[in-house]
Every structure is written in C-alpha cells, then in structure tokens.
C-alpha cells in the first residue's frame, strides 16, 4: 500500500497538482510544527521552511517536532529532520534565517505556489503580507492566542483587484497573532504594577560591552538598567567618547548629574567579583537612588513614596536562608529570600561574564527566560523593587510568564488552525477563491469555528489598497527624473500633483525636485525595495501605486527605467454621502401593513406612532443592537424582531 493512497482517494485530480507544488512556510513554532506535519502527510511536493528562532525548553509542551536534545538548535533545521520521517518522498529545505533578509526577494517568493504564514512577529507578518501581494502569490495567514485562532486567504484576484490583506483584518478585528514577542512598554521610574518592576528588572539581564544604555530625559535614569546594563556589566564611560552638549545648556544640570552618576557606577564596577560587590550594587540601586527619588517632593503628592531598603538589616534577617530558596519557583519569596537570591544572582552572573570576556572582548549575557541565572536575578530584583514601591510580589514562575512575554499557547488550537490552513489551501489550488473563507476559532462564541467572507481591498490600507507593479531599473544609468518624466508622467499619465516615496521618506514632489538628476542607486533605491507613488490630484486621484524595484542591465538604446507590463491605475472612489439605511421588503411583508400600498401620509404615520406608544411597543432608546433581522429564505421576507 503506497503512502499516497488515501490522499489520492480523498483529493482526486487535485492530488497531482499538490505533488508538483512548491510551498513556502514561514515560521516553525506552534502552528508551524503542526502545519509542516500536515503538509508532509498530505503530499505537497516541496516545502521550504524559514525560521530565525532556536528551540527553547518552553517550546516542548506544544511544538511536538522538537525534543529535549534539540534545545538551542535551529527550529527550521530540526523541524525539517523530524518531519522528513513522516514522508521521505517529500523534498524539504530549511532556512535558518530572517525572512526579511535580502536573499528572500520577490523572485524567491514568486517561485512558490502558496505561502503559509505561521509567525509570532507582527513586523515579519507585515513584510510577508506585502511581499506576497507584490509577487502575486497566494498567502494563507494564521495566528493563535490561547483558545482563539484565525486563518485567512490573501490573494490578488481579477475584477476585485485583491482580497483584503492581513493588516486591515488585524486592525479591524484584532486577530490572534500567535505569541507576540515584540511588545513595547514605557519604562517608569515609579511603577504601579508587577509588570512595571519587571520591565526594569528584565532589562538588567542584558550584560556585556554591547549592552546599550537607556534613559529618559524627564526622570532620573532607571538605576538598575543604567548601572548593570551599561556601566557595571557593559561599556565603561572611559571607553566612550565625550558628547558635545554645547547646544544643550537647558539640560546642563541633568547632564552633570548623569556624569556624577557614571562616576559612581565606575567605582562599583571596579569592585566586581569582590565580597563588597553585592552590597555596593544593592545600596546604589535600592537605597541611594530611591532616596534621591523621594527627594522630588512633587512626585509624591498623590502617591505613596517608595521606601528605601537597608542592606545590613535585611542581611541580618537572611542569615539562616540558603540560596537553594531560588528553586522554590511556585511560592512568593519574602524580602529576605529575595535579597539572598539577588546577591547570589549577582555573583553567578559576574563569574559568567568574567569567564566569557576572557574568551571574547565582545561577550554579552542576554536575558533568557529559560536561563536560571538571569531569571533568578530578574525575579529577585523585581520583588525587591516591589517591596520598595508597595507592589504585590510574584513567584518566580509568574515572573517567568510576564518577563518572557509568554502568552498561553494551546496545542489543540495550533492543530486545528494548521488543519484549517491546509483546507483553505485546497480551495486556492482548485482556483475556487469564491469558496475560501476567513475562519475564526472562538471559544466564547456560540460555535467554536466561525467563518466570514473574504473582503475586498480597503482603500485606506497601505498594502492592499494600492495598485502593484514591477519597476525595472538599470542602476548604472537610471535617475529619478527617468522615473518621474518617462514612466509616471509620459507612460502612466500622471499630472503635476504627485509624490514618490520610499521607506525613508519623500523622494520627489512638485516642491522637492532636487533629487531628479540623481542616480536611483544614490537615493538608496535598490533591488527588491519598494516605491510608493501617491496621486495628489484634488479632482480625480488615482489609488496609490506600489512599485517593486528590480535591477537589470538594459540595452543602451532602451530607456533606463521601465514598467514591463501595461497597467491601468484605477481612480479612488469618492466617499458616499451617508444615507438612511433601507430595508427592501416583498409585497407580502410591507412595512406599513397596508398590502401593496407603498407610501403613507403624514397623518397616517403619526396616528400609527400614537397607537404604538399606547401599546408600549415603541421604545425611545431602542438601539440597533436590540434589533434582530431574520432572513426567511422560504418566503423572501425579512422579519424584524425587537427583543
């Protein structure tokens, strides 16, 4: 019995196309592992896997292609090796790389029949979304968060232009986006919640010469972050150039304070690996800086001031506590226990950094939620800071969840979402886009699986609300003027009011023509980059035009910039004047109850309203949410029920 017997029976003629297909799968995490298994067992001929990440211990509870011996190895490579066992006849290729790398250009995307997105990074998802639309390749987008999931088909189609892309759907419906690991929070000198102290403490766990110094200009620099990340475990002020603040006299006092701060930190740095090192760090962070913060009286008019900690007093209370307390990750540590773990964590990290620097001058220790040394330090520092500000303390386990930005991922949700991805791919490969759906997994809804029709492009979207075209340029000869005059004005018929933009900013508009004689390459326009042309005509503007740049040496007798295929750029639709919504009724169900009579006099309307008021049927504050429209397909009537 062949491996493909049952897929062939189930899929029929489609199976032949599946065996010949080339598939790109971006992301080999929770959804990616399940999806790759499905693709291999279904018999897709060739699958390329792209993932930059490596395997962590926390991945093993839901990413079943990985085992404990795979920790720290490439997800893409291990996923390929594990999945190949399921079907050795499938060609698998792994790329341990960033999907935004130059090697993954438009030509690369165009070589595939379908692209599957299983990413946990919003920026990367936007990039793949844009590249697939530019390359005219179908994209199956997916994501999960806990019990919720989402699958969506994104594809250019005739007549309608393109289907609404993921960016619009994400903003409109707040689609699940897998485990988002790119959250950005504002650091606060006076936190009010556990996540606030964890922000600061987590940043302290990036140690080494390349660790950057972050600070604010309105408040004293975050002491833990500045001290450990820059001075104590990072680059000393002795090795950094003196900044010129001649034009910054208004902040002279603050700059002088920062200079004094750096000198104090250097003194602490010099004591690293000594017995006094934990005391000096503790006193600086949890006593001196806190007292300085308390001295700003206006800051504490509406909130309780922080309470500085005393090293000697806590050390006395902690004499009987063993460092093994750090292994109690399910219980909340006391002040003395947090103190012991903090001091022990400093010693461990100092020793590790010293050993690493002996092998490389650029060595760095980064925070990793699965690294006990850094996690212990972050948990202890966060709890000590919580005691200072009167905030609820958390267990090491809880802190790992918060500091690691861990969103609960459910294995069954990943499996269902991956299966739905393949089912939608079947419709795309059959050229049955009309049957494709946007699918949602929603535990709180009446049904677990809900669907919605695919939407047309949104004119306001910077990706799907535009025309797409290829732009071929000869980098040795092409200037911006060739693009503006020969292509946009002469060939495409643009008027005077338009602009040419790239990711950096505006390259040309009627008031910015200095760049016209410059070479395309001198303006930073390279192969596989994008240009956006915005029509500013007030009367009848075109939709935005997105040009994907391809570099190619062209014959001397040809134009140095050209569009290989003729395009017809549609005009923007004018906004419609808002009109009262109308309900079309059949003759058997007219609104006024008078049979075929279509209109009523003002007297009849007022008389009926009076009757309804007396019967209690007319509510002054009835909202549209209280109305239910039921379409009776048997009679063609629409019944309006007011609950």
Coordinates of C-alpha atoms in Angstrom, one line a residue:
X1 CA 0.0 0.0 0.0
X2 CA 1.6 3.3 -1.1
X3 CA 1.8 6.3 1.2
X4 CA -0.3 8.4 -1.1
X5 CA -3.2 6.0 -1.4
X6 CA -5.6 7.8 0.9
X7 CA -4.6 11.4 -0.1
X8 CA -5.1 10.4 -3.7
X9 CA -8.6 8.9 -3.0
X10 CA -9.6 12.0 -0.9
X11 CA -8.3 14.7 -3.2
X12 CA -8.8 13.2 -6.6
X13 CA -7.4 15.2 -9.5
X14 CA -6.1 17.9 -7.1
X15 CA -3.5 15.5 -5.7
X16 CA -1.5 15.7 -8.9
X17 CA -1.1 19.5 -8.5
X18 CA -0.3 19.1 -4.8
X19 CA 2.6 16.7 -5.6
X20 CA 4.0 19.2 -8.1
X21 CA 3.6 22.2 -5.9
X22 CA 6.3 24.4 -4.2
X23 CA 5.3 25.6 -0.7
X24 CA 6.9 28.3 1.5
X25 CA 6.2 28.0 5.2
X26 CA 7.4 31.0 7.3
X27 CA 7.7 30.1 11.0
X28 CA 8.3 26.7 12.6
X29 CA 6.8 27.3 16.0
X30 CA 3.5 26.1 17.5
X31 CA 1.4 26.4 14.3
X32 CA 4.4 25.7 12.1
X33 CA 5.1 22.3 13.5
X34 CA 1.5 21.2 13.1
X35 CA 1.3 22.7 9.7
X36 CA 4.5 21.1 8.4
X37 CA 3.3 17.7 9.6
X38 CA 0.0 18.3 7.7
X39 CA 1.8 19.4 4.5
X40 CA 4.2 16.4 4.5
X41 CA 1.4 13.9 5.2
X42 CA -0.8 15.4 2.5
X43 CA 2.0 15.0 0.0
X44 CA 2.9 18.6 -1.0
X45 CA 5.9 18.1 -3.3
X46 CA 8.4 20.6 -2.0
X47 CA 8.3 22.6 1.2
X48 CA 10.8 25.4 2.2
X49 CA 10.9 26.3 5.9
X50 CA 12.1 29.7 7.1
X51 CA 12.6 30.5 10.8
X52 CA 15.2 32.5 12.6
X53 CA 14.5 31.2 16.1
X54 CA 16.1 28.4 18.1
X55 CA 14.4 25.9 20.3
X56 CA 13.7 26.7 24.0
X57 CA 12.7 24.5 26.8
X58 CA 9.3 26.2 27.0
X59 CA 8.6 25.2 23.4
X60 CA 8.5 21.4 24.1
X61 CA 5.0 21.3 25.6
X62 CA 3.3 22.2 22.3
X63 CA 5.8 22.0 19.4
X64 CA 5.9 18.3 19.0
X65 CA 8.6 18.0 16.3
X66 CA 11.2 19.0 19.0
X67 CA 12.7 17.1 21.8
X68 CA 14.9 18.0 24.8
X69 CA 18.1 17.2 22.9
X70 CA 17.1 19.8 20.3
X71 CA 17.2 22.8 22.7
X72 CA 19.3 25.7 21.3
X73 CA 19.2 24.2 17.8
X74 CA 17.6 25.8 14.8
X75 CA 13.8 25.3 14.7
X76 CA 13.8 25.2 10.9
X77 CA 16.5 22.6 10.6
X78 CA 15.1 20.3 13.4
X79 CA 11.6 20.6 12.0
X80 CA 12.8 19.5 8.6
X81 CA 14.7 16.5 10.1
X82 CA 11.7 15.4 12.2
X83 CA 9.0 15.8 9.5
X84 CA 11.1 14.0 6.9
X85 CA 10.4 10.8 8.7
X86 CA 6.7 11.1 8.1
X87 CA 7.1 11.1 4.3
X88 CA 10.6 10.6 2.8
X89 CA 9.3 11.3 -0.7
X90 CA 8.8 15.0 0.1
X91 CA 11.6 17.4 -0.6
X92 CA 12.2 19.6 2.4
X93 CA 14.6 22.6 2.6
X94 CA 15.3 24.5 5.8
X95 CA 16.5 28.2 6.1
X96 CA 17.7 29.3 9.5
X97 CA 17.4 32.9 8.6
X98 CA 15.3 36.1 8.8
X99 CA 12.5 36.2 6.2
X100 CA 13.4 39.9 5.7
X101 CA 17.0 39.0 4.6
X102 CA 17.9 40.1 1.0
X103 CA 18.1 36.5 -0.2
X104 CA 14.3 36.2 0.2
X105 CA 13.5 38.7 -2.5
X106 CA 10.4 38.9 -4.8
X107 CA 11.9 36.4 -7.2
X108 CA 12.2 34.0 -4.3
X109 CA 8.6 34.5 -3.3
X110 CA 7.4 34.2 -7.0
X111 CA 8.9 30.7 -7.2
X112 CA 6.2 29.3 -4.8
X113 CA 2.6 28.3 -5.5
X114 CA 1.4 29.1 -1.9
X115 CA 3.0 30.8 1.1
X116 CA 1.9 29.9 4.7
X117 CA 2.5 32.4 7.5
X118 CA 2.9 30.9 11.0
X119 CA 4.8 33.8 12.6
X120 CA 4.8 35.3 16.1
X121 CA 6.3 38.7 15.0
X122 CA 4.0 41.5 13.7
X123 CA 6.7 43.2 11.7
X124 CA 7.6 40.0 9.9
X125 CA 4.0 39.2 9.2
X126 CA 3.5 42.6 7.6
X127 CA 6.6 42.0 5.5
X128 CA 5.4 38.6 4.2
X129 CA 2.0 40.1 3.6
X130 CA 3.5 42.9 1.4
X131 CA 5.9 40.6 -0.4
X132 CA 3.2 38.1 -1.3
X133 CA 0.9 40.8 -2.7
X134 CA 3.8 42.3 -4.7
X135 CA 4.8 38.8 -6.0
X136 CA 1.2 37.8 -6.7
X137 CA 1.5 34.7 -4.7
X138 CA -1.4 33.4 -2.5
X139 CA -0.8 33.7 1.2
X140 CA -2.5 31.7 3.9
X141 CA -2.2 33.8 7.1
X142 CA -2.8 32.3 10.5
X143 CA -2.4 33.0 14.2
X144 CA -3.4 31.8 17.6
X145 CA -3.7 33.2 21.1
X146 CA -4.8 30.8 23.8
X147 CA -8.1 29.2 22.6
X148 CA -8.6 31.7 19.8
X149 CA -7.3 31.2 16.3
X150 CA -7.6 32.7 12.8
X151 CA -7.0 31.7 9.2
X152 CA -7.3 34.0 6.2
X153 CA -6.6 33.7 2.5
X154 CA -4.9 36.7 0.9
X155 CA -4.6 36.8 -2.9
X156 CA -4.7 39.1 -5.9
X157 CA -7.8 38.4 -8.0
X158 CA -9.3 39.7 -11.2
X159 CA -12.1 42.3 -11.1
X160 CA -11.9 43.0 -7.4
X161 CA -8.2 43.8 -7.5
X162 CA -7.0 41.9 -4.5
X163 CA -8.6 40.4 -1.4
X164 CA -8.3 42.4 1.8
X165 CA -4.9 41.8 3.3
X166 CA -4.0 40.7 6.8
X167 CA -3.0 44.2 8.0
X168 CA -6.6 45.5 7.5
X169 CA -8.2 42.5 9.1
X170 CA -5.8 42.6 12.0
X171 CA -6.7 46.2 12.8
X172 CA -10.4 45.8 12.3
X173 CA -10.9 42.6 14.3
X174 CA -7.8 42.3 16.4
X175 CA -6.9 38.9 15.0
X176 CA -4.9 36.5 17.1
X177 CA -1.2 37.0 16.3
X178 CA 0.4 33.9 17.9
X179 CA 2.7 34.6 20.8
X180 CA 3.7 38.2 20.3
X181 CA 7.2 38.6 21.4
X182 CA 7.7 42.2 20.3
X183 CA 5.7 44.2 22.8
X184 CA 7.0 47.6 23.7
X185 CA 6.3 49.2 27.1
X186 CA 7.3 52.6 28.5
X187 CA 9.7 52.2 31.4
X188 CA 8.6 54.1 34.5
X189 CA 10.7 55.3 37.5
X190 CA 7.8 54.7 39.8
X191 CA 5.9 51.5 38.7
X192 CA 2.5 50.7 40.0
X193 CA 2.1 47.1 38.9
X194 CA 4.3 43.9 38.9
X195 CA 4.8 44.3 35.1
X196 CA 6.3 47.7 35.8
X197 CA 9.1 46.5 38.0
X198 CA 9.6 43.5 35.7
X199 CA 10.2 45.9 32.8
X200 CA 13.1 47.4 34.6
X201 CA 14.5 44.2 36.1
X202 CA 14.3 42.3 32.8
X203 CA 16.4 44.9 31.0
X204 CA 19.1 44.5 33.6
X205 CA 19.8 41.0 32.4
X206 CA 21.5 42.0 29.2
X207 CA 25.1 42.3 30.2
X208 CA 28.2 42.9 28.1
X209 CA 30.1 45.6 26.2
X210 CA 27.4 45.9 23.6
X211 CA 24.6 46.4 26.1
X212 CA 23.1 49.8 25.4
X213 CA 22.2 52.5 28.0
X214 CA 18.6 53.5 28.0
X215 CA 17.4 56.5 30.0
X216 CA 14.7 59.2 30.0
X217 CA 15.1 62.9 30.0
X218 CA 12.2 63.7 32.4
X219 CA 13.2 61.4 35.3
X220 CA 16.4 60.0 36.7
X221 CA 17.6 57.1 34.6
X222 CA 16.3 53.7 35.6
X223 CA 19.0 52.8 38.1
X224 CA 19.1 49.0 37.6
X225 CA 19.1 49.3 33.9
X226 CA 21.6 52.1 33.6
X227 CA 24.0 50.6 36.2
X228 CA 24.2 47.0 35.3
X229 CA 23.4 47.1 31.6
X230 CA 25.9 49.9 30.7
X231 CA 28.5 50.5 33.4
X232 CA 28.8 47.5 35.6
X233 CA 28.4 44.8 33.0
X234 CA 28.7 46.9 29.9
X235 CA 30.9 49.6 28.4
X236 CA 32.6 51.9 30.8
X237 CA 32.4 55.7 30.3
X238 CA 36.2 55.6 30.0
X239 CA 35.7 53.8 26.6
X240 CA 33.0 56.1 25.2
X241 CA 33.5 59.5 23.6
X242 CA 32.6 62.7 25.4
X243 CA 29.5 64.1 24.0
X244 CA 29.2 67.7 22.9
X245 CA 26.4 69.4 24.8
X246 CA 27.2 73.0 23.9
X247 CA 23.7 73.3 22.3
X248 CA 22.0 71.7 25.3
X249 CA 22.5 74.3 28.0
X250 CA 19.0 73.9 29.3
X251 CA 19.8 70.3 30.4
X252 CA 23.2 71.2 31.8
X253 CA 22.2 70.3 35.4
X254 CA 20.8 67.0 34.3
X255 CA 23.9 66.2 32.2
X256 CA 26.1 67.0 35.2
X257 CA 24.0 64.7 37.4
X258 CA 24.4 61.9 34.8
X259 CA 28.2 62.5 34.8
X260 CA 28.3 62.1 38.5
X261 CA 26.2 59.0 38.3
X262 CA 28.5 57.4 35.8
X263 CA 31.5 58.1 38.1
X264 CA 29.7 56.4 41.0
X265 CA 28.9 53.4 38.7
X266 CA 32.5 53.1 37.7
X267 CA 33.6 52.8 41.3
X268 CA 31.1 50.0 41.7
X269 CA 32.3 48.3 38.5
X270 CA 35.9 48.2 39.8
X271 CA 34.7 46.1 42.8
X272 CA 33.2 43.4 40.6
X273 CA 34.0 39.8 41.9
X274 CA 34.8 41.2 45.3
X275 CA 32.8 40.4 48.5
X276 CA 31.7 44.0 48.7
X277 CA 30.2 44.0 45.1
X278 CA 26.7 42.9 46.1
X279 CA 26.5 45.5 48.9
X280 CA 27.6 48.3 46.6
X281 CA 25.2 47.4 43.9
X282 CA 22.3 46.9 46.4
X283 CA 23.0 50.2 48.2
X284 CA 23.2 52.1 44.9
X285 CA 20.0 50.7 43.4
X286 CA 17.7 50.1 46.4
X287 CA 18.8 52.8 48.8
X288 CA 20.7 55.8 47.3
X289 CA 18.6 56.0 44.1
X290 CA 15.4 55.5 46.0
X291 CA 16.3 58.3 48.5
X292 CA 17.1 60.6 45.6
X293 CA 13.7 59.7 44.0
X294 CA 12.0 60.5 47.3
X295 CA 13.6 63.9 47.4
X296 CA 11.4 65.0 44.4
X297 CA 8.5 66.1 46.6
X298 CA 6.1 67.0 43.9
X299 CA 6.2 63.5 42.6
X300 CA 4.7 62.0 45.8
X301 CA 1.8 64.4 46.4
X302 CA -0.7 61.9 45.0
X303 CA 1.1 58.6 45.6
X304 CA 2.9 56.9 48.5
X305 CA 6.6 57.5 48.3
X306 CA 9.0 54.5 48.0
X307 CA 10.7 53.0 51.0
X308 CA 14.5 52.5 50.6
X309 CA 16.0 49.2 51.7
X310 CA 18.8 48.8 54.3
X311 CA 21.4 46.1 53.3
X312 CA 22.6 45.4 56.9
X313 CA 19.1 45.0 58.3
X314 CA 18.0 42.6 55.6
X315 CA 21.3 40.7 55.6
X316 CA 20.8 40.0 59.3
X317 CA 17.3 38.6 58.7
X318 CA 18.6 36.5 55.8
X319 CA 21.4 34.7 57.7
X320 CA 19.6 31.4 58.0
X321 CA 18.3 31.4 54.4
X322 CA 20.1 29.1 51.9
X323 CA 20.5 30.1 48.2
X324 CA 18.5 26.9 47.4
X325 CA 15.4 29.0 48.0
X326 CA 15.7 30.1 44.4
X327 CA 14.4 26.7 43.3
X328 CA 11.1 27.3 45.0
X329 CA 9.6 28.8 41.9
X330 CA 5.9 28.3 42.8
X331 CA 6.0 30.3 46.1
X332 CA 6.4 34.0 46.6
X333 CA 9.7 34.9 48.2
X334 CA 9.9 37.1 51.3
X335 CA 12.1 40.2 51.4
X336 CA 15.0 38.3 52.9
X337 CA 14.7 35.5 50.4
X338 CA 14.6 37.9 47.5
X339 CA 17.7 39.5 49.0
X340 CA 19.6 36.2 49.1
X341 CA 18.7 35.3 45.5
X342 CA 19.6 38.8 44.3
X343 CA 23.1 38.6 45.9
X344 CA 23.7 35.1 44.7
X345 CA 22.5 36.0 41.2
X346 CA 25.0 38.9 41.0
X347 CA 27.8 36.6 42.0
X348 CA 26.8 34.0 39.4
X349 CA 26.4 36.5 36.6
X350 CA 29.6 38.3 37.4
X351 CA 31.5 35.0 37.3
X352 CA 29.9 34.1 33.9
X353 CA 30.7 37.4 32.4
X354 CA 34.3 37.3 33.6
X355 CA 34.8 33.9 32.0
X356 CA 33.1 35.0 28.8
X357 CA 35.2 38.1 28.5
X358 CA 38.4 36.0 28.8
X359 CA 37.4 34.4 25.6
X360 CA 35.9 37.3 23.7
X361 CA 36.1 41.1 24.3
X362 CA 32.6 41.4 22.9
X363 CA 30.9 38.8 25.0
X364 CA 27.4 39.5 26.2
X365 CA 25.0 37.8 28.6
X366 CA 21.4 38.3 27.4
X367 CA 18.1 37.7 29.3
X368 CA 16.6 34.3 28.6
X369 CA 13.5 33.1 30.5
X370 CA 14.9 29.6 30.4
X371 CA 18.3 30.6 31.9
X372 CA 18.1 30.1 35.6
X373 CA 20.9 32.6 36.4
X374 CA 19.3 35.5 34.6
X375 CA 15.8 34.5 35.6
X376 CA 16.7 34.3 39.3
X377 CA 18.3 37.8 39.1
X378 CA 15.3 39.3 37.3
X379 CA 12.8 37.7 39.8
X380 CA 14.8 38.8 42.8
X381 CA 15.4 42.4 41.6
X382 CA 11.7 42.7 40.6
X383 CA 10.5 41.6 44.0
X384 CA 12.9 43.9 45.8
X385 CA 11.7 46.8 43.8
X386 CA 8.1 45.7 44.5
X387 CA 8.8 45.9 48.3
X388 CA 10.1 49.4 47.8
X389 CA 7.0 50.7 45.9
X390 CA 4.5 48.7 47.9
X391 CA 3.5 46.5 44.9
X392 CA 2.3 42.9 45.1
X393 CA 5.2 40.5 44.7
X394 CA 5.1 37.5 42.4
X395 CA 6.6 34.0 42.4
X396 CA 9.5 33.1 40.1
X397 CA 7.1 31.1 37.9
X398 CA 4.7 34.1 37.5
X399 CA 7.6 36.4 36.7
X400 CA 8.9 34.0 34.1
X401 CA 5.5 34.2 32.4
X402 CA 5.5 38.0 32.4
X403 CA 9.1 38.8 31.8
X404 CA 9.2 36.2 29.0
X405 CA 6.1 37.7 27.3
X406 CA 4.6 34.2 27.4
X407 CA 1.0 34.1 26.1
X408 CA -0.7 30.7 26.8
X409 CA -0.4 28.6 23.7
X410 CA -2.8 25.6 23.4
X411 CA -1.6 22.7 21.4
X412 CA -5.1 21.7 20.2
X413 CA -5.7 25.3 19.0
X414 CA -2.5 25.1 17.0
X415 CA -3.5 21.8 15.5
X416 CA -7.0 23.0 14.5
X417 CA -5.6 26.2 13.0
X418 CA -2.9 24.3 11.0
X419 CA -5.6 21.9 9.6
X420 CA -7.8 24.9 8.6
X421 CA -4.8 26.4 6.8
X422 CA -4.4 23.2 4.6
X423 CA -8.2 23.1 3.9
X424 CA -8.1 26.7 2.7
X425 CA -5.1 25.9 0.6
X426 CA -7.1 23.2 -1.3
X427 CA -9.6 25.8 -2.3
X428 CA -6.8 28.1 -3.6
X429 CA -5.2 25.3 -5.6
X430 CA -8.6 24.4 -7.1
X431 CA -8.9 28.1 -8.2
X432 CA -12.1 28.3 -6.0
X433 CA -11.3 31.6 -4.2
X434 CA -15.0 32.2 -4.0
X435 CA -15.4 29.3 -1.6
X436 CA -12.5 30.4 0.6
X437 CA -13.4 31.9 4.0
X438 CA -11.8 33.8 6.8
X439 CA -12.1 31.3 9.7
X440 CA -12.1 32.1 13.4
X441 CA -11.7 29.8 16.4
X442 CA -13.5 31.5 19.3
X443 CA -14.2 29.6 22.5
X444 CA -16.5 32.3 23.8
X445 CA -18.8 32.2 20.8
X446 CA -21.8 30.0 20.3
X447 CA -19.8 27.9 17.9
X448 CA -16.1 27.1 18.2
X449 CA -15.5 27.6 14.4
X450 CA -16.9 30.7 12.8
X451 CA -16.4 32.0 9.2
X452 CA -16.7 35.2 7.4
X453 CA -16.4 36.0 3.7
X454 CA -13.2 37.4 2.3
X455 CA -13.3 41.1 2.0
X456 CA -12.3 43.4 -1.0
X457 CA -9.3 45.6 -0.6
X458 CA -9.5 48.5 1.8
X459 CA -8.7 51.8 0.0
X460 CA -7.2 53.2 3.2
X461 CA -4.7 50.3 3.6
X462 CA -1.1 51.0 2.6
X463 CA -0.7 47.4 1.3
X464 CA -3.9 46.0 -0.3
X465 CA -5.5 49.4 -1.1
X466 CA -2.9 50.1 -3.8
X467 CA -2.0 49.0 -7.3
X468 CA 1.0 46.8 -7.6
X469 CA 3.6 46.7 -10.4
X470 CA 7.1 45.8 -11.2
X471 CA 9.7 48.5 -12.0
X472 CA 12.8 47.5 -13.9
X473 CA 15.7 49.9 -13.5
X474 CA 19.2 50.0 -14.9
X475 CA 21.3 51.0 -11.9
X476 CA 24.1 52.4 -13.9
X477 CA 22.0 54.8 -15.9
X478 CA 18.7 55.3 -14.2
X479 CA 17.9 58.6 -12.5
X480 CA 14.8 59.7 -10.6
X481 CA 14.0 62.0 -13.5
X482 CA 13.7 59.0 -15.8
X483 CA 11.1 57.5 -13.4
X484 CA 9.1 60.8 -13.0
X485 CA 9.1 62.0 -16.6
X486 CA 9.4 58.9 -18.8
X487 CA 7.3 56.5 -16.7
X488 CA 4.9 58.3 -14.4
X489 CA 4.1 61.4 -16.5
X490 CA 4.5 60.2 -20.1
X491 CA 3.6 56.5 -19.9
X492 CA 1.1 56.4 -17.0
X493 CA -0.4 59.9 -17.4
X494 CA 0.2 61.4 -14.0
X495 CA -0.3 65.1 -13.7
X496 CA 1.9 67.6 -11.8
X497 CA 0.5 66.8 -8.3
X498 CA 2.0 63.5 -7.2
X499 CA 4.8 62.3 -5.0
X500 CA 7.3 59.5 -5.0
X501 CA 8.2 57.9 -1.6
X502 CA 10.1 55.1 -0.1
X503 CA 10.5 53.8 3.4
X504 CA 12.8 56.6 4.4
X505 CA 10.5 59.4 3.2
X506 CA 9.6 61.6 0.2
X507 CA 12.0 61.5 -2.7
X508 CA 10.0 63.7 -5.1
X509 CA 7.0 66.1 -5.1
X510 CA 6.4 69.3 -7.0
X511 CA 8.2 71.3 -4.3
X512 CA 11.0 68.8 -3.9
X513 CA 12.7 68.3 -7.3
X514 CA 16.4 68.5 -6.1
X515 CA 16.7 64.7 -6.4
X516 CA 15.6 64.5 -10.1
X517 CA 19.1 64.4 -11.6
X518 CA 20.4 61.9 -9.0
X519 CA 21.0 58.3 -9.8
X520 CA 18.5 55.8 -8.4
X521 CA 21.2 54.0 -6.5
X522 CA 22.4 57.2 -4.9
X523 CA 19.0 57.7 -3.4
X524 CA 19.1 54.3 -1.7
X525 CA 16.7 52.7 -4.2
X526 CA 18.0 49.1 -4.6
X527 CA 16.7 45.9 -5.9
X528 CA 13.7 44.4 -4.0
X529 CA 12.9 47.7 -2.4
X530 CA 9.5 49.4 -2.8
X531 CA 8.5 52.8 -4.1
X532 CA 5.0 54.3 -3.5
X533 CA 3.5 56.9 -5.9
X534 CA 0.8 59.0 -4.3
X535 CA -1.5 61.0 -6.6
X536 CA -2.4 64.3 -5.0
X537 CA -4.9 65.4 -7.7
X538 CA -7.8 67.0 -6.0
X539 CA -10.5 66.2 -8.6
X540 CA -9.9 62.6 -9.6
X541 CA -6.9 61.0 -7.9
X542 CA -5.6 57.5 -8.6
X543 CA -5.1 54.9 -5.9
X544 CA -1.6 54.6 -4.6
X545 CA 0.9 52.8 -6.9
X546 CA 3.4 50.4 -5.3
X547 CA 6.4 49.7 -7.4
X548 CA 8.7 46.8 -6.6
X549 CA 12.2 47.6 -7.9
X550 CA 14.1 45.1 -10.0
X551 CA 17.7 45.9 -11.0
X552 CA 18.7 44.8 -14.5
X553 CA 21.3 46.0 -17.1
X554 CA 19.3 47.2 -20.0
X555 CA 20.4 47.8 -23.6
X556 CA 21.9 51.3 -24.3
X557 CA 19.1 52.1 -26.8
X558 CA 16.3 51.4 -24.3
X559 CA 15.0 53.5 -21.5
X560 CA 16.9 53.0 -18.2
X561 CA 13.6 52.8 -16.3
X562 CA 10.5 50.9 -17.5
X563 CA 7.4 49.0 -16.4
X564 CA 7.4 45.7 -18.3
X565 CA 3.6 45.3 -18.4
X566 CA 0.9 47.8 -19.1
X567 CA -1.1 48.8 -16.1
X568 CA -4.3 50.7 -15.7
X569 CA -4.4 52.5 -12.4
X570 CA -7.9 52.9 -11.1
X571 CA -9.2 56.0 -9.6
X572 CA -10.1 56.4 -5.9
X573 CA -13.8 56.1 -5.2
X574 CA -15.4 59.2 -3.8
X575 CA -16.9 58.9 -0.3
X576 CA -20.6 58.3 -0.5
X577 CA -22.9 60.6 1.4
X578 CA -24.4 58.8 4.3
X579 CA -28.0 57.8 3.6
X580 CA -30.6 56.3 5.9
X581 CA -30.4 52.5 5.7
X582 CA -33.3 51.0 3.7
X583 CA -34.9 47.5 4.0
X584 CA -36.3 46.1 0.9
X585 CA -39.5 44.1 1.5
X586 CA -41.6 41.8 -0.6
X587 CA -45.2 42.9 -1.3
X588 CA -46.4 40.3 1.2
X589 CA -44.4 42.0 4.0
X590 CA -44.6 45.7 3.6
X591 CA -43.5 47.9 6.5
X592 CA -46.8 49.8 7.0
X593 CA -49.1 46.8 6.9
X594 CA -51.2 48.2 4.1
X595 CA -50.6 45.5 1.5
X596 CA -49.3 46.8 -1.8
X597 CA -49.6 50.4 -0.7
X598 CA -46.0 51.9 -0.7
X599 CA -46.4 55.3 0.9
X600 CA -48.4 56.7 3.8
X601 CA -49.5 60.2 4.5
X602 CA -48.0 62.1 7.5
X603 CA -51.3 61.8 9.3
X604 CA -51.2 58.0 9.0
X605 CA -47.7 57.8 10.3
X606 CA -48.4 60.0 13.3
X607 CA -51.6 58.0 14.0
X608 CA -49.7 54.7 13.9
X609 CA -47.0 56.1 16.2
X610 CA -49.6 57.2 18.7
X611 CA -51.1 53.7 18.7
X612 CA -47.7 52.0 19.2
X613 CA -46.9 54.3 22.1
X614 CA -50.1 53.4 23.8
X615 CA -49.4 49.7 23.3
X616 CA -45.9 50.1 24.7
X617 CA -44.3 48.8 21.6
X618 CA -42.2 51.9 20.7
X619 CA -39.1 52.4 22.9
X620 CA -37.4 55.8 22.8
X621 CA -34.0 54.4 23.4
X622 CA -34.1 51.3 21.2
X623 CA -30.6 50.7 19.7
X624 CA -29.7 48.9 16.6
X625 CA -28.1 46.2 18.8
X626 CA -31.6 45.3 20.1
X627 CA -33.0 44.5 16.7
X628 CA -32.7 41.1 15.1
X629 CA -33.0 40.7 11.3
X630 CA -34.2 37.2 10.2
X631 CA -34.0 36.4 6.5
X632 CA -36.7 33.9 5.7
X633 CA -35.4 32.3 2.5
X634 CA -38.6 30.3 2.0
X635 CA -40.9 33.4 1.6
X636 CA -38.3 36.0 0.7
X637 CA -39.5 38.2 3.6
X638 CA -37.3 40.0 6.2
X639 CA -38.7 39.9 9.7
X640 CA -37.5 42.5 12.2
X641 CA -37.7 41.3 15.8
X642 CA -37.3 43.7 18.8
X643 CA -36.1 41.8 21.9

